[in-house]
Short mmCIF file of C-alpha atoms and ligand atoms in Angstrom, two decimals:
data_model
loop_
_atom_site.label_atom_id
_atom_site.label_comp_id
_atom_site.label_asym_id
_atom_site.label_seq_id
_atom_site.Cartn_x
_atom_site.Cartn_y
_atom_site.Cartn_z
CA MET A 28 10.31 -18.36 -68.15
CA ILE A 29 10.56 -21.00 -65.44
CA ALA A 30 7.47 -23.19 -65.41
CA SER A 31 5.69 -22.91 -62.08
CA ASN A 32 5.03 -26.67 -62.03
CA GLN A 33 8.77 -27.29 -61.60
CA ILE A 34 8.98 -24.97 -58.63
CA ILE A 35 8.81 -25.81 -54.94
CA TYR A 36 7.33 -22.52 -53.83
CA LEU A 37 8.05 -21.96 -50.13
CA ASP A 38 7.96 -18.18 -50.14
CA ASN A 39 4.30 -17.43 -49.48
CA ASN A 40 5.16 -14.48 -47.21
CA ALA A 41 6.74 -12.75 -50.21
CA THR A 42 3.76 -13.28 -52.46
CA THR A 43 1.24 -16.00 -53.25
CA GLN A 44 -0.15 -17.80 -56.26
CA LEU A 45 -3.43 -16.39 -57.57
CA ASP A 46 -6.34 -18.62 -56.66
CA PRO A 47 -7.98 -19.77 -59.95
CA ALA A 48 -11.36 -18.74 -58.54
CA VAL A 49 -9.98 -15.22 -58.14
CA VAL A 50 -8.74 -15.09 -61.73
CA GLU A 51 -12.12 -16.22 -63.00
CA GLU A 52 -13.89 -13.55 -60.97
CA MET A 53 -11.70 -10.72 -62.23
CA LEU A 54 -11.52 -11.58 -65.96
CA PRO A 55 -14.82 -9.93 -67.04
CA PHE A 56 -13.55 -6.64 -65.59
CA LEU A 57 -10.46 -6.84 -67.80
CA THR A 58 -12.59 -7.46 -70.89
CA ASN A 59 -16.29 -6.64 -71.30
CA CYS A 60 -17.17 -4.82 -68.09
CA TYR A 61 -15.04 -1.73 -68.57
CA GLY A 62 -17.52 0.95 -67.51
CA ASN A 63 -16.48 3.59 -65.01
CA PRO A 64 -18.05 2.74 -61.64
CA SER A 65 -18.81 6.43 -61.07
CA SER A 66 -20.91 6.72 -64.25
CA GLY A 67 -24.67 7.06 -63.92
CA TYR A 68 -25.74 4.61 -66.64
CA ARG A 69 -26.27 0.90 -66.05
CA PHE A 70 -23.03 -0.09 -67.83
CA GLY A 71 -21.16 1.81 -65.12
CA MET A 72 -23.49 0.94 -62.27
CA GLN A 73 -22.99 -2.80 -62.76
CA VAL A 74 -19.28 -2.21 -62.13
CA ARG A 75 -20.12 -0.17 -59.03
CA LYS A 76 -22.15 -3.18 -57.80
CA ALA A 77 -19.15 -5.47 -58.24
CA ILE A 78 -17.01 -3.11 -56.15
CA ASP A 79 -19.74 -3.00 -53.49
CA LEU A 80 -19.70 -6.81 -53.35
CA ALA A 81 -15.90 -6.83 -52.99
CA ARG A 82 -16.25 -4.34 -50.13
CA GLU A 83 -18.81 -6.58 -48.39
CA ARG A 84 -16.62 -9.67 -48.78
CA THR A 85 -13.59 -7.83 -47.42
CA ALA A 86 -15.62 -6.52 -44.49
CA ALA A 87 -16.77 -10.08 -43.77
CA LEU A 88 -13.14 -11.26 -43.58
CA LEU A 89 -12.30 -8.45 -41.17
CA GLY A 90 -15.49 -8.56 -39.11
CA CYS A 91 -16.22 -4.89 -39.76
CA GLU A 92 -18.67 -2.77 -41.76
CA PRO A 93 -18.31 -2.37 -45.56
CA GLY A 94 -18.17 1.41 -45.12
CA GLU A 95 -14.95 1.00 -43.12
CA ILE A 96 -13.08 -0.52 -46.09
CA VAL A 97 -10.92 1.73 -48.29
CA PHE A 98 -9.29 0.11 -51.33
CA THR A 99 -5.73 1.24 -52.02
CA SER A 100 -2.94 0.35 -54.44
CA CYS A 101 -1.02 -1.94 -52.03
CA GLY A 102 -0.15 -2.75 -48.45
CA THR A 103 2.59 -0.14 -48.54
CA GLU A 104 0.16 2.62 -49.48
CA SER A 105 -2.24 1.55 -46.72
CA ASN A 106 0.53 1.71 -44.10
CA ASN A 107 1.76 5.09 -45.38
CA ALA A 108 -1.76 6.51 -45.52
CA ALA A 109 -2.67 5.63 -41.92
CA ILE A 110 0.50 7.09 -40.46
CA ASN A 111 0.50 10.16 -42.73
CA SER A 112 -3.08 10.91 -41.79
CA ALA A 113 -2.22 10.91 -38.10
CA VAL A 114 1.04 12.84 -38.45
CA GLN A 115 0.08 15.46 -41.02
CA PHE A 116 -3.42 16.21 -39.92
CA GLU A 117 -3.09 16.26 -36.14
CA PRO A 118 -1.22 19.55 -35.85
CA ARG A 119 -0.17 19.40 -32.19
CA SER A 120 0.89 15.78 -32.07
CA LYS A 121 3.99 14.69 -33.91
CA HIS A 122 5.26 11.68 -32.00
CA VAL A 123 4.89 8.18 -33.43
CA VAL A 124 5.53 4.86 -31.69
CA THR A 125 6.37 1.83 -33.80
CA SER A 126 8.65 -1.21 -33.55
CA ALA A 127 12.15 -1.89 -34.76
CA VAL A 128 11.00 -4.98 -36.64
CA GLU A 129 8.31 -3.49 -38.90
CA HIS A 130 8.21 -4.12 -42.65
CA SER A 131 10.06 -1.42 -44.60
CA ALA A 132 6.65 -0.01 -45.62
CA VAL A 133 6.36 1.28 -42.03
CA LEU A 134 9.99 1.39 -40.90
CA ARG A 135 11.49 3.37 -43.78
CA HIS A 136 8.46 5.67 -43.88
CA CYS A 137 8.85 6.44 -40.18
CA GLN A 138 12.59 7.04 -40.62
CA GLU A 139 11.76 9.49 -43.40
CA LEU A 140 9.16 11.27 -41.24
CA GLU A 141 11.79 11.55 -38.54
CA ARG A 142 14.13 13.29 -41.01
CA ARG A 143 11.27 15.68 -41.75
CA GLY A 144 10.87 16.59 -38.09
CA ALA A 145 8.48 14.09 -36.52
CA GLU A 146 9.55 12.37 -33.29
CA MET A 147 9.81 8.60 -33.36
CA THR A 148 10.14 5.77 -30.89
CA PHE A 149 11.20 2.41 -32.33
CA LEU A 150 10.43 -0.24 -29.73
CA GLY A 151 12.89 -3.11 -29.49
CA VAL A 152 12.02 -6.79 -29.14
CA ASP A 153 13.34 -9.63 -26.99
CA GLN A 154 15.08 -12.80 -28.22
CA ASN A 155 11.74 -14.34 -29.13
CA GLY A 156 10.78 -11.31 -31.18
CA ASP A 157 8.19 -10.17 -28.62
CA VAL A 158 7.50 -6.59 -27.54
CA ASP A 159 7.11 -5.69 -23.90
CA LEU A 160 3.62 -4.32 -23.22
CA ALA A 161 4.75 -2.17 -20.30
CA GLU A 162 7.50 -0.68 -22.45
CA ALA A 163 4.99 0.04 -25.21
CA GLU A 164 2.71 1.78 -22.73
CA LYS A 165 5.60 3.84 -21.32
CA ALA A 166 6.59 4.96 -24.82
CA ILE A 167 3.28 6.78 -25.30
CA ARG A 168 3.66 10.49 -24.51
CA PRO A 169 1.20 13.38 -24.32
CA ASN A 170 2.12 14.37 -27.90
CA THR A 171 1.94 10.87 -29.34
CA THR A 172 -0.42 10.84 -32.31
CA ILE A 173 -0.32 7.21 -33.44
CA VAL A 174 1.11 3.83 -32.51
CA SER A 175 1.77 1.48 -35.43
CA MET A 176 2.67 -2.14 -34.68
CA MET A 177 2.53 -5.03 -37.12
CA TRP A 178 0.22 -7.93 -36.29
CA ALA A 179 2.51 -10.66 -37.62
CA ASN A 180 6.13 -10.29 -38.60
CA ASN A 181 6.74 -11.16 -42.25
CA GLU A 182 10.20 -12.62 -41.56
CA THR A 183 9.61 -14.70 -38.44
CA GLY A 184 5.82 -14.96 -38.24
CA VAL A 185 5.92 -13.72 -34.63
CA LEU A 186 2.57 -12.25 -33.54
CA PHE A 187 2.38 -9.03 -31.55
CA PRO A 188 -0.40 -8.62 -28.94
CA VAL A 189 -1.99 -5.89 -31.04
CA GLU A 190 -5.44 -6.05 -29.45
CA LYS A 191 -3.87 -5.33 -26.07
CA ILE A 192 -1.70 -2.52 -27.42
CA ALA A 193 -4.74 -1.06 -29.16
CA ALA A 194 -6.69 -1.11 -25.89
CA ILE A 195 -3.88 0.78 -24.15
CA CYS A 196 -3.92 3.33 -26.96
CA ARG A 197 -7.66 3.79 -26.75
CA GLU A 198 -7.37 4.46 -23.02
CA LYS A 199 -4.72 7.09 -23.71
CA ARG A 200 -6.66 8.54 -26.65
CA VAL A 201 -3.93 7.74 -29.15
CA LEU A 202 -4.65 6.29 -32.59
CA PHE A 203 -3.59 2.70 -33.29
CA HIS A 204 -2.68 1.22 -36.67
CA THR A 205 -1.62 -2.34 -37.44
CA ASP A 206 0.08 -3.74 -40.52
CA ALA A 207 -1.93 -6.97 -40.73
CA VAL A 208 -0.71 -7.90 -44.21
CA GLN A 209 0.67 -11.24 -43.05
CA ILE A 210 -2.32 -12.50 -41.09
CA ALA A 211 -5.11 -12.47 -43.69
CA GLY A 212 -6.28 -16.03 -44.19
CA LYS A 213 -3.98 -17.29 -41.44
CA VAL A 214 -5.41 -15.86 -38.21
CA PRO A 215 -9.07 -14.90 -37.60
CA ILE A 216 -9.75 -11.16 -37.43
CA ARG A 217 -12.75 -9.48 -35.83
CA LEU A 218 -12.57 -5.71 -35.80
CA ARG A 219 -16.07 -5.04 -34.50
CA ASP A 220 -15.66 -3.86 -30.89
CA SER A 221 -11.87 -3.84 -31.19
CA ALA A 222 -9.84 -0.74 -30.32
CA ILE A 223 -7.94 -0.81 -33.62
CA ASN A 224 -8.39 2.40 -35.65
CA PHE A 225 -6.56 1.44 -38.85
CA LEU A 226 -5.48 -1.89 -40.35
CA SER A 227 -3.67 -2.70 -43.60
CA LEU A 228 -3.99 -5.70 -45.93
CA SER A 229 -2.48 -6.58 -49.29
CA ALA A 230 -4.25 -8.89 -51.77
CA HIS A 231 -1.16 -10.60 -53.13
CA LYS A 232 -0.37 -12.05 -49.70
CA PHE A 233 -3.65 -14.00 -49.68
CA HIS A 234 -3.90 -15.37 -53.23
CA GLY A 235 -5.14 -12.16 -54.85
CA PRO A 236 -3.33 -9.99 -57.40
CA LYS A 237 -0.43 -7.63 -56.77
CA GLY A 238 -1.07 -3.91 -56.71
CA VAL A 239 -4.23 -3.72 -54.63
CA GLY A 240 -4.63 -3.34 -50.88
CA VAL A 241 -7.05 -2.40 -48.13
CA LEU A 242 -7.01 0.20 -45.42
CA TYR A 243 -9.61 -0.41 -42.72
CA VAL A 244 -10.62 2.93 -41.26
CA ASN A 245 -12.76 2.63 -38.15
CA LYS A 246 -15.93 4.65 -38.66
CA ARG A 247 -15.33 6.73 -35.52
CA SER A 248 -11.70 7.50 -36.40
CA ARG A 249 -10.58 10.71 -38.05
CA PHE A 250 -8.86 10.06 -41.35
CA SER A 251 -7.55 12.41 -43.99
CA SER A 252 -6.52 11.06 -47.37
CA SER A 253 -3.17 11.97 -48.81
CA ILE A 254 -4.38 11.21 -52.34
CA ILE A 255 -6.72 14.08 -53.18
CA GLY A 256 -8.93 14.28 -56.24
CA GLY A 257 -12.29 12.70 -57.07
CA SER A 258 -14.59 11.45 -54.34
CA GLN A 259 -13.97 7.73 -54.90
CA GLU A 260 -13.85 5.48 -51.82
CA ASN A 261 -16.10 7.94 -50.01
CA ALA A 262 -13.46 10.68 -50.47
CA ARG A 263 -10.86 8.65 -48.59
CA ARG A 264 -8.77 7.64 -51.62
CA ALA A 265 -9.13 9.51 -54.89
CA GLY A 266 -8.55 8.01 -58.34
CA THR A 267 -10.65 5.80 -60.58
CA GLU A 268 -10.90 2.40 -58.97
CA ASN A 269 -8.63 -0.48 -60.01
CA VAL A 270 -11.82 -2.40 -60.68
CA ALA A 271 -10.55 -5.85 -61.73
CA SER A 272 -8.07 -5.97 -58.88
CA ILE A 273 -10.61 -4.81 -56.31
CA VAL A 274 -13.08 -7.45 -57.51
CA ALA A 275 -10.26 -10.00 -57.26
CA LEU A 276 -9.32 -8.86 -53.77
CA GLY A 277 -12.94 -9.32 -52.71
CA LYS A 278 -12.98 -12.88 -54.03
CA ALA A 279 -9.62 -13.60 -52.40
CA ALA A 280 -11.01 -12.28 -49.10
CA GLU A 281 -14.05 -14.54 -49.41
CA ARG A 282 -11.80 -17.54 -50.15
CA ALA A 283 -9.50 -16.64 -47.25
CA ALA A 284 -12.45 -16.59 -44.85
CA GLU A 285 -13.82 -19.90 -46.19
CA CYS A 286 -10.48 -21.70 -46.04
CA LEU A 287 -9.12 -20.19 -42.85
CA SER A 288 -9.78 -22.79 -40.19
CA ASP A 289 -8.97 -25.87 -42.31
CA GLU A 290 -5.96 -24.23 -43.90
CA ALA A 291 -4.48 -22.95 -40.67
CA THR A 292 -4.51 -26.52 -39.33
CA ARG A 293 -3.22 -28.10 -42.55
CA VAL A 294 -0.45 -25.54 -43.00
CA ARG A 295 0.54 -25.67 -39.32
CA THR A 296 0.94 -29.45 -39.60
CA MET A 297 3.01 -29.06 -42.74
CA ARG A 298 5.23 -26.43 -41.15
CA GLY A 299 5.63 -28.59 -38.05
CA ARG A 300 6.73 -31.61 -40.09
CA PHE A 301 9.22 -29.45 -41.99
CA GLU A 302 10.65 -27.82 -38.86
CA ASN A 303 10.99 -31.06 -36.93
CA GLY A 304 12.50 -32.74 -39.97
CA ILE A 305 15.16 -30.05 -40.32
CA LEU A 306 15.92 -29.90 -36.59
CA GLY A 307 16.23 -33.69 -36.57
CA THR A 308 18.69 -33.93 -39.46
CA VAL A 309 20.70 -30.69 -39.49
CA SER A 310 22.93 -29.85 -36.54
CA GLY A 311 23.43 -26.21 -35.59
CA ALA A 312 19.96 -25.24 -36.78
CA SER A 313 17.64 -23.05 -34.73
CA VAL A 314 14.18 -21.64 -35.32
CA ASN A 315 13.95 -17.88 -34.90
CA GLY A 316 10.95 -16.83 -32.85
CA ALA A 317 10.27 -20.40 -31.70
CA GLY A 318 9.49 -19.20 -28.18
CA ALA A 319 6.80 -16.76 -29.27
CA GLU A 320 3.30 -17.09 -30.65
CA ARG A 321 3.75 -17.41 -34.40
CA LEU A 322 1.83 -17.60 -37.65
CA PRO A 323 1.06 -21.20 -38.61
CA ASN A 324 2.90 -20.99 -41.94
CA THR A 325 6.30 -19.42 -41.28
CA SER A 326 9.58 -21.13 -40.48
CA ASN A 327 12.63 -18.92 -40.03
CA PHE A 328 15.87 -20.83 -39.46
CA SER A 329 19.42 -19.81 -38.69
CA PHE A 330 22.05 -22.38 -39.68
CA ASP A 331 25.45 -22.10 -38.00
CA GLY A 332 28.33 -21.62 -40.39
CA ILE A 333 26.46 -20.78 -43.57
CA GLU A 334 25.71 -17.57 -45.42
CA SER A 335 22.12 -16.95 -46.55
CA GLY A 336 22.96 -15.66 -50.01
CA ALA A 337 24.99 -18.73 -50.96
CA ALA A 338 22.26 -21.04 -49.62
CA LEU A 339 19.60 -19.26 -51.64
CA MET A 340 21.64 -19.69 -54.82
CA LEU A 341 22.05 -23.43 -54.28
CA LEU A 342 18.39 -23.87 -53.34
CA ASP A 343 17.41 -21.95 -56.47
CA ARG A 344 19.34 -24.49 -58.57
CA HIS A 345 17.11 -27.13 -57.03
CA ASN A 346 14.04 -25.00 -57.90
CA ILE A 347 13.30 -24.25 -54.26
CA CYS A 348 12.03 -20.70 -53.70
CA CYS A 349 12.51 -19.30 -50.21
CA SER A 350 14.21 -16.20 -48.89
CA ALA A 351 16.61 -14.71 -46.41
CA GLY A 352 14.42 -12.51 -44.28
CA SER A 353 12.11 -10.54 -46.51
CA ALA A 354 12.05 -10.57 -50.30
CA CYS A 355 12.29 -6.79 -50.31
CA ARG A 356 15.85 -6.93 -49.01
CA THR A 357 17.18 -9.47 -51.50
CA GLY A 358 20.07 -8.02 -53.44
CA SER A 359 20.81 -5.23 -50.98
CA GLY A 360 23.34 -7.39 -49.15
CA GLU A 361 22.00 -6.08 -45.86
CA SER A 362 21.22 -8.64 -43.13
CA SER A 363 17.80 -8.87 -41.52
CA HIS A 364 16.96 -5.94 -39.23
CA VAL A 365 14.41 -8.20 -37.56
CA LEU A 366 16.90 -10.89 -36.55
CA ARG A 367 19.46 -8.26 -35.52
CA ALA A 368 16.82 -6.67 -33.26
CA MET A 369 16.07 -10.10 -31.73
CA HIS A 370 19.58 -11.44 -31.25
CA GLY A 371 21.75 -8.35 -31.19
CA ASN A 372 24.30 -9.96 -33.48
CA ALA A 373 24.65 -10.01 -37.23
CA GLU A 374 25.82 -13.63 -37.44
CA ARG A 375 22.47 -15.19 -36.78
CA ALA A 376 20.89 -12.75 -39.21
CA GLN A 377 23.37 -13.54 -41.97
CA SER A 378 22.76 -17.27 -41.76
CA SER A 379 18.97 -17.22 -41.85
CA LEU A 380 16.50 -18.72 -44.28
CA ARG A 381 12.76 -18.18 -44.28
CA PHE A 382 10.38 -20.85 -45.53
CA SER A 383 6.71 -19.89 -45.71
CA PHE A 384 3.94 -22.33 -46.64
CA GLY A 385 0.54 -21.69 -48.16
CA ARG A 386 -2.71 -22.98 -49.64
CA PHE A 387 -1.12 -24.46 -52.75
CA ASN A 388 1.69 -26.36 -51.06
CA SER A 389 1.47 -30.12 -50.75
CA GLU A 390 3.14 -32.69 -48.53
CA ALA A 391 5.28 -33.56 -51.58
CA ASP A 392 6.76 -30.04 -51.41
CA VAL A 393 7.71 -30.66 -47.78
CA ASP A 394 9.28 -34.02 -48.74
CA LYS A 395 11.36 -32.34 -51.43
CA ALA A 396 12.46 -29.53 -49.12
CA LEU A 397 13.39 -32.04 -46.42
CA GLU A 398 15.54 -33.85 -48.96
CA ILE A 399 17.28 -30.80 -50.48
CA VAL A 400 17.73 -28.32 -47.62
CA PRO A 401 19.95 -30.57 -45.44
CA GLN A 402 22.09 -31.43 -48.51
CA VAL A 403 22.57 -27.76 -49.31
CA ILE A 404 23.49 -26.80 -45.75
CA GLU A 405 25.95 -29.68 -45.53
CA LYS A 406 27.55 -28.74 -48.84
CA LEU A 407 27.99 -25.12 -47.81
CA ARG A 408 29.53 -26.11 -44.49
CA ARG A 409 31.97 -28.41 -46.28
CA LEU A 410 32.96 -25.58 -48.63
CA ASN A 411 33.29 -23.11 -45.76
CA SER A 412 35.12 -25.32 -43.31
CA PRO A 413 38.62 -24.02 -42.46
CA VAL A 414 40.02 -27.55 -42.90
CA ALA A 415 38.83 -27.67 -46.49
CA SER A 416 40.30 -24.30 -47.43
CA ALA A 417 43.51 -24.39 -45.37
CA GLN A 418 44.48 -27.91 -46.43
CA PRO A 419 43.25 -28.40 -49.96
CA ALA A 420 45.21 -31.67 -50.36
CA LYS A 421 43.32 -33.32 -47.54
CA ALA A 422 40.01 -31.92 -48.64
CA SER A 423 40.04 -34.07 -51.75
CA THR A 424 40.16 -37.25 -49.70
CA ARG A 425 36.99 -36.41 -47.84
C1 PLP B 623 4.24 -7.62 -48.22
C2 PLP B 623 4.12 -6.78 -47.01
C3 PLP B 623 3.84 -5.41 -47.10
C4 PLP B 623 3.79 -4.68 -48.41
O1 PLP B 623 2.64 -4.95 -49.16
P1 PLP B 623 2.65 -4.53 -50.72
O2 PLP B 623 1.26 -4.78 -51.17
O3 PLP B 623 3.64 -5.44 -51.37
O4 PLP B 623 3.03 -3.10 -50.77
C5 PLP B 623 3.68 -4.70 -45.93
N1 PLP B 623 3.78 -5.29 -44.73
C6 PLP B 623 4.04 -6.60 -44.60
C7 PLP B 623 4.11 -7.19 -43.24
C8 PLP B 623 4.22 -7.39 -45.73
O5 PLP B 623 4.49 -8.68 -45.59
#
């Protein structure tokens, strides 16, 4: 095992370190407090109370009512559940609008629904990664059942104007879902009075454990669960609760709300120093999505003349963790669909690296990254340069 204290972890959009306060909160539910929250005796009811508290803390982070929170197994399940509910249970309406830059938890699911007969519109983005509001409005048809647009892009950090899109949907009486997995703890959320019907979160993106998520279901919105069984989660998600993880998610939500304003500023400053440092020392570097509103923590670069995979390998040798696009694509050899949608060419997508900062990063991490990243890029360019490969004799004198 690689010790985490040797690692420069700059991949907080892939997953985050558990907050020690979260671990402490969840431990009793992995040991002594093992009662079933649905049981009628006190040993079960005390567990029910802990879940209720987690629900209140999550609702506080989202600015909604506790009854609107449904705990799920992950962000992916939340995204699937919202769209499935709209598509499967609204018999007349089978058209879905989403974007071409969604996380695979929406994109692949929508592609699969299309194969099964639903109609889909995948909205494109401009060079900054922005959607066009007028185009989004035009895409809504009489048989559109739901629009699903991510709040922040996991690869570039670009923010979509989801409140505005939701308002358009409300006017047209179409459901609106947003994959908000990347914004928890980074951007304030207030769902009370918003036109958003469904919203997804995932605990492991805000210093909680993996394998637990949230689906916000607005209390006036129709929702049908696709996991049928017991009446847990007010009959919106059957199955005995993942108690320890739900308790942990609640604590992580409370911490995210507490830390938000200070952290957003601290992390934005850190990201700014990193970005300016790289742009100042590495030629042929550009920030993807720089012209759009972005998350404070995400830096997505393309470096002319390098290949992401090779860069990741060299950075890994220096114990720097970052990624090319999203972690979910690593190993597939496929370039980023997000960057291809933005720039229309594969080159910029194949030479991209994403650095994402978080609560447990320090200025020393930025120093280290600013030392190593330019070295790695320079080394790769030297290896790739046609002079070096075509004239090996000369290359040795360099
Ligand atoms: C990580 C992520 C997901 C998936 O969440 P899981 O809990 O890992 O299933 C979905 N959407 C976005 C934008 C993400 O970053």
